[in-house]
Short mmCIF file of C-alpha atoms in Angstrom, two decimals:
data_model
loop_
_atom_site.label_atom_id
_atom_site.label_comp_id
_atom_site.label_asym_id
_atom_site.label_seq_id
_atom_site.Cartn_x
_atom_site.Cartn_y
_atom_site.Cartn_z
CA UNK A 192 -132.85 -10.95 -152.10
CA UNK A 193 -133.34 -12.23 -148.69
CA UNK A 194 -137.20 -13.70 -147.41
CA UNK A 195 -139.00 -12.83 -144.39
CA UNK A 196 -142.41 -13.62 -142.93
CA UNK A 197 -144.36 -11.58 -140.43
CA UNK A 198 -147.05 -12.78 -138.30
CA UNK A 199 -149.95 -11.54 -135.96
CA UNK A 200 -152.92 -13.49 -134.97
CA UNK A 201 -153.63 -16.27 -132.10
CA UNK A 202 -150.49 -17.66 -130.94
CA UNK A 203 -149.00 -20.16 -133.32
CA UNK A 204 -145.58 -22.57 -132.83
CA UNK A 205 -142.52 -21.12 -134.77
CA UNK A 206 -142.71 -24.20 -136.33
CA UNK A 207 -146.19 -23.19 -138.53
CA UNK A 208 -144.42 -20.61 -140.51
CA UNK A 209 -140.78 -22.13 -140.66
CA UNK A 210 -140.93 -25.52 -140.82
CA UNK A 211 -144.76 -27.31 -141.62
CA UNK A 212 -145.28 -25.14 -144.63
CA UNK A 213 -145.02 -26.61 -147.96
CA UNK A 214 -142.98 -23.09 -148.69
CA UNK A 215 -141.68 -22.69 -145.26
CA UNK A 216 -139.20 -19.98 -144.63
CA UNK A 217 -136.82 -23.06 -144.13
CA UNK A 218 -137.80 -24.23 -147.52
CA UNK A 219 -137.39 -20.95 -148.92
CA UNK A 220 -133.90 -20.36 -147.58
CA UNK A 221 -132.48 -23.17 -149.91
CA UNK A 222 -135.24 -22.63 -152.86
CA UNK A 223 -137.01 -19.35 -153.08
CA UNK A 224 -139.41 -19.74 -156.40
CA UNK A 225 -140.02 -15.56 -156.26
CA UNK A 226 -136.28 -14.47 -155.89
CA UNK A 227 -133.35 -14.18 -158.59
CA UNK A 228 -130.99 -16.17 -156.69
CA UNK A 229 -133.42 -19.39 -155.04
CA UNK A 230 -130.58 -19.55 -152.05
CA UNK A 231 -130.77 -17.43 -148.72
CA UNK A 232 -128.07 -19.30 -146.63
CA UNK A 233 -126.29 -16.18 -145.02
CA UNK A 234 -127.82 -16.45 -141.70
CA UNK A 235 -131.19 -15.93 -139.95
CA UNK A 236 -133.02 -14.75 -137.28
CA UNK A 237 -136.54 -14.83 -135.29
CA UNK A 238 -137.86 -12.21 -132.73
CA UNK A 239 -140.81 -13.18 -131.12
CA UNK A 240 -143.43 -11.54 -128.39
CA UNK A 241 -144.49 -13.09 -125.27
CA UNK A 242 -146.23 -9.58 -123.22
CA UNK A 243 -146.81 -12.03 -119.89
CA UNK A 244 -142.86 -11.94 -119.55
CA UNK A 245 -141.54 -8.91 -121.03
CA UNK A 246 -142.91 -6.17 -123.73
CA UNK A 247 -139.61 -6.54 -125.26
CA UNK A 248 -138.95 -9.02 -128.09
CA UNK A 249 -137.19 -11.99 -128.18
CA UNK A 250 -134.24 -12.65 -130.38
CA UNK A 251 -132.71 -15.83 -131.90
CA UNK A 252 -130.24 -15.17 -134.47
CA UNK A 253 -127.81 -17.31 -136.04
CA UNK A 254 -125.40 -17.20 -139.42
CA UNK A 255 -125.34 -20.81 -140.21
CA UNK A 256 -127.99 -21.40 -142.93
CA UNK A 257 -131.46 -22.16 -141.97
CA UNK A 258 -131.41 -25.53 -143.01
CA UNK A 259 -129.05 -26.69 -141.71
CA UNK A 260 -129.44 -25.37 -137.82
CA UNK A 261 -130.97 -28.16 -135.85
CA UNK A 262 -131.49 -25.94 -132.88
CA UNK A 263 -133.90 -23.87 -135.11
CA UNK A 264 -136.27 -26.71 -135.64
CA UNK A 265 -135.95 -28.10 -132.15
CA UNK A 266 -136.56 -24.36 -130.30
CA UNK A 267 -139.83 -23.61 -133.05
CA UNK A 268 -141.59 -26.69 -132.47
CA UNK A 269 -142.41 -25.97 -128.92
CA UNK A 270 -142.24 -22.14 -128.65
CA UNK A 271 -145.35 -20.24 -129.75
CA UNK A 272 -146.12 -16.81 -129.54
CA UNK A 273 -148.69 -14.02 -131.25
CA UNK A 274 -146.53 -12.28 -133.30
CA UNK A 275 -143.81 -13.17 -134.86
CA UNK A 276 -140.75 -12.33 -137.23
CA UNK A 277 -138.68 -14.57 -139.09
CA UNK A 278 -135.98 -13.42 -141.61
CA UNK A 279 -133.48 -15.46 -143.90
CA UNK A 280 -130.77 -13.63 -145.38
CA UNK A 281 -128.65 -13.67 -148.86
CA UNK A 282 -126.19 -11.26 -147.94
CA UNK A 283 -125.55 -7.82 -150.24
CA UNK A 284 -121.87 -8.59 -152.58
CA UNK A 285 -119.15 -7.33 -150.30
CA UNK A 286 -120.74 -7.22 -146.59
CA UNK A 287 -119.88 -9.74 -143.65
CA UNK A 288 -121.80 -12.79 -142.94
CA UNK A 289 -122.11 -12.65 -139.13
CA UNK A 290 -124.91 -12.91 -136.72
CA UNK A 291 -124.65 -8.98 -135.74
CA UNK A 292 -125.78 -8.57 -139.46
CA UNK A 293 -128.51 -11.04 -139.38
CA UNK A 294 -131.94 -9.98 -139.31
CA UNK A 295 -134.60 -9.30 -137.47
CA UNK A 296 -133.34 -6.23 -135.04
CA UNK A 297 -134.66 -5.07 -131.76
CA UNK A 298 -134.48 -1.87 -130.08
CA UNK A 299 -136.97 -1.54 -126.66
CA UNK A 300 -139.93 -2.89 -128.22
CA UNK A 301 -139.46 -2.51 -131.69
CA UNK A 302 -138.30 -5.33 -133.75
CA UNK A 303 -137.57 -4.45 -137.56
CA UNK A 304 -136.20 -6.23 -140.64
CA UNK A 305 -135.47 -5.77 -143.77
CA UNK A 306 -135.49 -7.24 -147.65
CA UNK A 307 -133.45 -5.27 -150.16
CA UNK A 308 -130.66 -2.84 -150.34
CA UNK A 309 -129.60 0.76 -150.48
CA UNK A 310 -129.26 2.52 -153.91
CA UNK A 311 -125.54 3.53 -153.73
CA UNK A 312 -125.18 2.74 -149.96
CA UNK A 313 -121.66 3.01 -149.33
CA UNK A 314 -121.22 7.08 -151.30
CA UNK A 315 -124.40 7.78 -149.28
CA UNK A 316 -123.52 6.05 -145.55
CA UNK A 317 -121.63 8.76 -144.35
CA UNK A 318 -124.59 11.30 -145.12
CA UNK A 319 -127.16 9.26 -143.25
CA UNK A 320 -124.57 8.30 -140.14
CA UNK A 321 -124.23 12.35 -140.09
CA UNK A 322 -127.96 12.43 -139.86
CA UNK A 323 -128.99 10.20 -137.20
CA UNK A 324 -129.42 11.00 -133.53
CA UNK A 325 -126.21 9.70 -131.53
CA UNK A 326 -129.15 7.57 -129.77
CA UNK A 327 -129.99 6.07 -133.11
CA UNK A 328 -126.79 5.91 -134.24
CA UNK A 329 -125.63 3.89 -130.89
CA UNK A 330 -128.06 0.87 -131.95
CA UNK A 331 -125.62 0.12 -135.32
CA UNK A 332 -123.85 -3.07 -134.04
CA UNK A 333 -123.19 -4.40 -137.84
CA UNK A 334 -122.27 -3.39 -141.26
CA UNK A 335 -125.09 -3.40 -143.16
CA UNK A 336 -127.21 -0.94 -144.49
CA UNK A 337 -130.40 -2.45 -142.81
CA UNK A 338 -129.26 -1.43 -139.58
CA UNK A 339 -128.56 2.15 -140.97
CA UNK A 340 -132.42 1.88 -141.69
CA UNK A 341 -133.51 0.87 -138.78
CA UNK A 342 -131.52 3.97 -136.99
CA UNK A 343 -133.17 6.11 -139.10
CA UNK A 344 -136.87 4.33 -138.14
CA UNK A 345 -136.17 4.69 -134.96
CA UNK A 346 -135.68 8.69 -134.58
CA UNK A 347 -138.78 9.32 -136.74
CA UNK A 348 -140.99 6.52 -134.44
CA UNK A 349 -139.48 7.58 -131.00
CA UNK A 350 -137.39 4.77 -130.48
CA UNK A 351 -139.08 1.82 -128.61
CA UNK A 352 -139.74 3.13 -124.93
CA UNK A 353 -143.66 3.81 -125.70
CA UNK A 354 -145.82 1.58 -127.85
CA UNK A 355 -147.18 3.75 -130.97
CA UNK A 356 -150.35 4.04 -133.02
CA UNK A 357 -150.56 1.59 -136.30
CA UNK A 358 -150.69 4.99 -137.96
CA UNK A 359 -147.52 6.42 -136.28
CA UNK A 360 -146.00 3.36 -137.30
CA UNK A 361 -147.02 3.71 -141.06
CA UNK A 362 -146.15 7.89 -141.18
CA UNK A 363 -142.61 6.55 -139.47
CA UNK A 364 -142.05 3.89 -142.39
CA UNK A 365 -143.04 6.53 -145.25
CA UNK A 366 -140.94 9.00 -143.70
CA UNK A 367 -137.64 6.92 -143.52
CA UNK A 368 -138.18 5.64 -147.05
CA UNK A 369 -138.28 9.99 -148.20
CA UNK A 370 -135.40 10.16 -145.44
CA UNK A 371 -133.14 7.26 -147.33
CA UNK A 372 -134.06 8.37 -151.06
CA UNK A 373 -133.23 11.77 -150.63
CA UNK A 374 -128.99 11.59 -150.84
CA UNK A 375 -129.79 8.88 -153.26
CA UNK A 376 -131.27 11.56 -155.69
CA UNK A 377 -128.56 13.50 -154.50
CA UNK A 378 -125.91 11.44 -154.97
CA UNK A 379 -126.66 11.18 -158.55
CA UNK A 380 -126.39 8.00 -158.86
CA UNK A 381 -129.16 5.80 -160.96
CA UNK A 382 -129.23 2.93 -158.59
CA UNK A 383 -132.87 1.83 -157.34
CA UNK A 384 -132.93 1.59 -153.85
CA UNK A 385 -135.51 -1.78 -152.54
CA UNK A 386 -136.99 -1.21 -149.51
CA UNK A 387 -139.55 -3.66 -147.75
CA UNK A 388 -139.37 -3.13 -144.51
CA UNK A 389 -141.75 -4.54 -141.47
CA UNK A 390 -141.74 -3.42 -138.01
CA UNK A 391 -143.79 -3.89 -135.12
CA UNK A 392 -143.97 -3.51 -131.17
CA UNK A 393 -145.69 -6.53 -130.51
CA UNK A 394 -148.83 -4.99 -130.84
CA UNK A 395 -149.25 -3.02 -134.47
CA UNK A 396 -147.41 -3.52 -137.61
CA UNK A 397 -146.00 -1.77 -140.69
CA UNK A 398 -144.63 -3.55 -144.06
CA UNK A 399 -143.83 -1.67 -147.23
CA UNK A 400 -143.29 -2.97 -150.13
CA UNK A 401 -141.33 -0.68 -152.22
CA UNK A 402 -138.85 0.14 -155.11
CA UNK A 403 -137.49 3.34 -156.06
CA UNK A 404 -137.23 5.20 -159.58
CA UNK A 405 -141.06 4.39 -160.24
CA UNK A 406 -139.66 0.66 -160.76
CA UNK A 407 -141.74 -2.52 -161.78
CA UNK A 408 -139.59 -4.87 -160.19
CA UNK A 409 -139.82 -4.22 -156.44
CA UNK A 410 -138.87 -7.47 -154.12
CA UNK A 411 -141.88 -10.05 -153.98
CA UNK A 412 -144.07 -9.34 -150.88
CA UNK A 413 -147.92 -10.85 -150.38
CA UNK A 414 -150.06 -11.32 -147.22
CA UNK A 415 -153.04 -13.92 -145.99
CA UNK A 416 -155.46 -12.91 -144.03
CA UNK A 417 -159.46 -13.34 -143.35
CA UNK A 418 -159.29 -16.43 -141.09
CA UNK A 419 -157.03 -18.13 -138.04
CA UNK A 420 -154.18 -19.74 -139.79
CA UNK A 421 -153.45 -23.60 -139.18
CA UNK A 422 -151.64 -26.36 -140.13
CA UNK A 423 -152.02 -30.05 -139.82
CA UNK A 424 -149.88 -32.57 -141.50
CA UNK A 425 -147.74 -29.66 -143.82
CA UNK A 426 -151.21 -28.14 -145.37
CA UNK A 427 -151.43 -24.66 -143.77
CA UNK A 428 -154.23 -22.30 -144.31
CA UNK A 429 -156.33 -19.65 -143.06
CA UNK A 430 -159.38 -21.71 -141.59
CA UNK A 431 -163.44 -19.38 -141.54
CA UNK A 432 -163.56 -18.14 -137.72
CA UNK A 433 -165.15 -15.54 -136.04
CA UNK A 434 -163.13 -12.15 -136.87
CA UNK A 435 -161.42 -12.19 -133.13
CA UNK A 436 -159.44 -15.23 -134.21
CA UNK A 437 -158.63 -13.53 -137.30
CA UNK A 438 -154.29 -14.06 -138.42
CA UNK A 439 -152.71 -12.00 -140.73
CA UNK A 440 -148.78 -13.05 -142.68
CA UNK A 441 -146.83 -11.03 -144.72
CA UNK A 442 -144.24 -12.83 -146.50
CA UNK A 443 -142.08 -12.29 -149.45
CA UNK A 444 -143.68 -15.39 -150.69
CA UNK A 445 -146.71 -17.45 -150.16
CA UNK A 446 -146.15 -19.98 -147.64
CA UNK A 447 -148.75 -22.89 -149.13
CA UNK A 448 -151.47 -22.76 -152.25
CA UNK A 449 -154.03 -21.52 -149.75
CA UNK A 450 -156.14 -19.08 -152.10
CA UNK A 451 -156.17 -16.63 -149.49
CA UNK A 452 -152.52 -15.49 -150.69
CA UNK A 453 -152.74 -12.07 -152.60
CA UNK A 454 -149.67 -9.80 -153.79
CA UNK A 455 -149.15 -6.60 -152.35
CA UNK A 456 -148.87 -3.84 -155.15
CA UNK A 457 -145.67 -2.26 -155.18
CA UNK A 458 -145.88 0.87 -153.51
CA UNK A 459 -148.13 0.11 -150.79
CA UNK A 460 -147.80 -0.25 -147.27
CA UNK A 461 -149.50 -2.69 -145.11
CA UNK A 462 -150.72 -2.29 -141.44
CA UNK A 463 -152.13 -4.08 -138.52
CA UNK A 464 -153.21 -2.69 -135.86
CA UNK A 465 -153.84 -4.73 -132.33
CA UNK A 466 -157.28 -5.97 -133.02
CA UNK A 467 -155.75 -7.06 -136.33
CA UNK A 468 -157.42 -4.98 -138.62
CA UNK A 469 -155.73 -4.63 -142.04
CA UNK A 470 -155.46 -1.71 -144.08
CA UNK A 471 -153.40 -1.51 -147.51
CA UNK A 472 -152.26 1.85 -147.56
CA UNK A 473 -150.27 3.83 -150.63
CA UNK A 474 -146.34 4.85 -149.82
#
């Protein structure tokens, strides 16, 4: 399973959630400790949000591993921003390692990505192509069935022209998760479909955590929160501020031993809106 991190909070350097950690993202892309196979080496990808310059995200995708790309660590030591997206991928058997697959994706002001797989994706793709809007449809530039998500996000949000409500946001995720299990059920075919997805417009955000068929064994997700987050000298952790400063991460796994880290049930859904209130919500 691929790892991702999401952040929103005072603006932070790339660098505190990919490189300083003692579980960076970086770290995690050659030893994940919560996934079956530890290496994520097919590729990664950052958007980022800087509103003074554009309401649109930022991209920075590559599919050379993550530890291995010297411009990654160079660009996230001096480039900061308040929310962020990070994504490290172990591509699905049998689809393309290429940067048009990588995660995150961006589409207006919506940037999405994705951890898991679609239950019987390739019987099913043709049903959910037929499905989307051509407008949706249009944003597909890969292979992969994250991108097929993504398309389908986008025509129940609105696509990314307007900024949306936290809670339009959270009805959009619940919806495409009914939207890509139904011709699953269909299909008849018993194959769980794992579906934590975060997306955001640089303002609110949405992450699910989620595995079909009533599963127990839904990708790792967990989030920190409560404080402003910091690091000095590789210890990171959410430091007692007044709530205005207050950070919140989602990441499939914790990114130091800071106690603050808590799992996310399976089956919930996690939103923030733009004064960075957190609510755990049920999918």
């Amino acid at each position: 399973m691929c790892r991702f991190v999401l952040y929103s909070g005072p603006s932070v350097t790339l660098s505190s959630l990919l490189v300083e950690p003692a579980n960076s993202l970086i770290h995690q892309s050659f030893h994940g400790d919560e996934s079956e196979d530890p290496l994520n080496g097919d590729g990664f990808g950052i958007a980022w949000y800087v509103p003074k310059h554009s309401l649109q995200p930022a991209l920075f995708r590559s599919m050379s591993p993550a530890w291995s790309n010297r411009n990654l660590v160079s660009l996230s030591r001096v480039t900061e921003s308040e929310c962020i997206l990070a994504h490290i991928r172990a591509a699905t058997l049998g689809l393309a390692v290429s940067e048009s697959n990588c995660h995150p994706f961006a589409s207006g002001r919506f940037a999405f990505m994705h951890n898991g797989d679609i239950g019987a994706f390739r019987r099913i793709r043709r049903k959910l192509i037929e499905s989307l809007s051509d407008r949706a449809f249009n944003t597909v530039q890969g292979a992969m069935d994250s991108e097929y998500v993504f398309a389908v996000l986008l025509d129940e949000i609105g696509f990314g022209d307007l900024p949306r409500t936290v809670a339009a946001l959270a009805d959009g995720v619940r919806r495409t998760i009914a939207q890509l299990e139904a011709p699953v059920r269909k299909s008849g075919e018993a194959v769980p479909s794992y579906l934590n997805l975060a997306v955001t417009d640089g303002r609110n955000a949405a992450v699910s955590r989620f595995v079909s068929g009533g599963r127990s064994d839904a990708a790792s997700l967990h989030n920190s929160a409560g404080g402003r987050y910091e690091c000095y000298e590789g210890a990171c952790r959410m430091r007692s501020v007044k709530p205005s400063e207050y950070a919140m991460i989602v990441s499939s796994e914790p990114l130091s031993g800071d106690k603050s880290w808590q799992e996310i049930p399976a089956g919930d859904l996690v939103t923030i809106d733009e004064h960075r209130n957190v609510q755990m919500l049920s999918i």
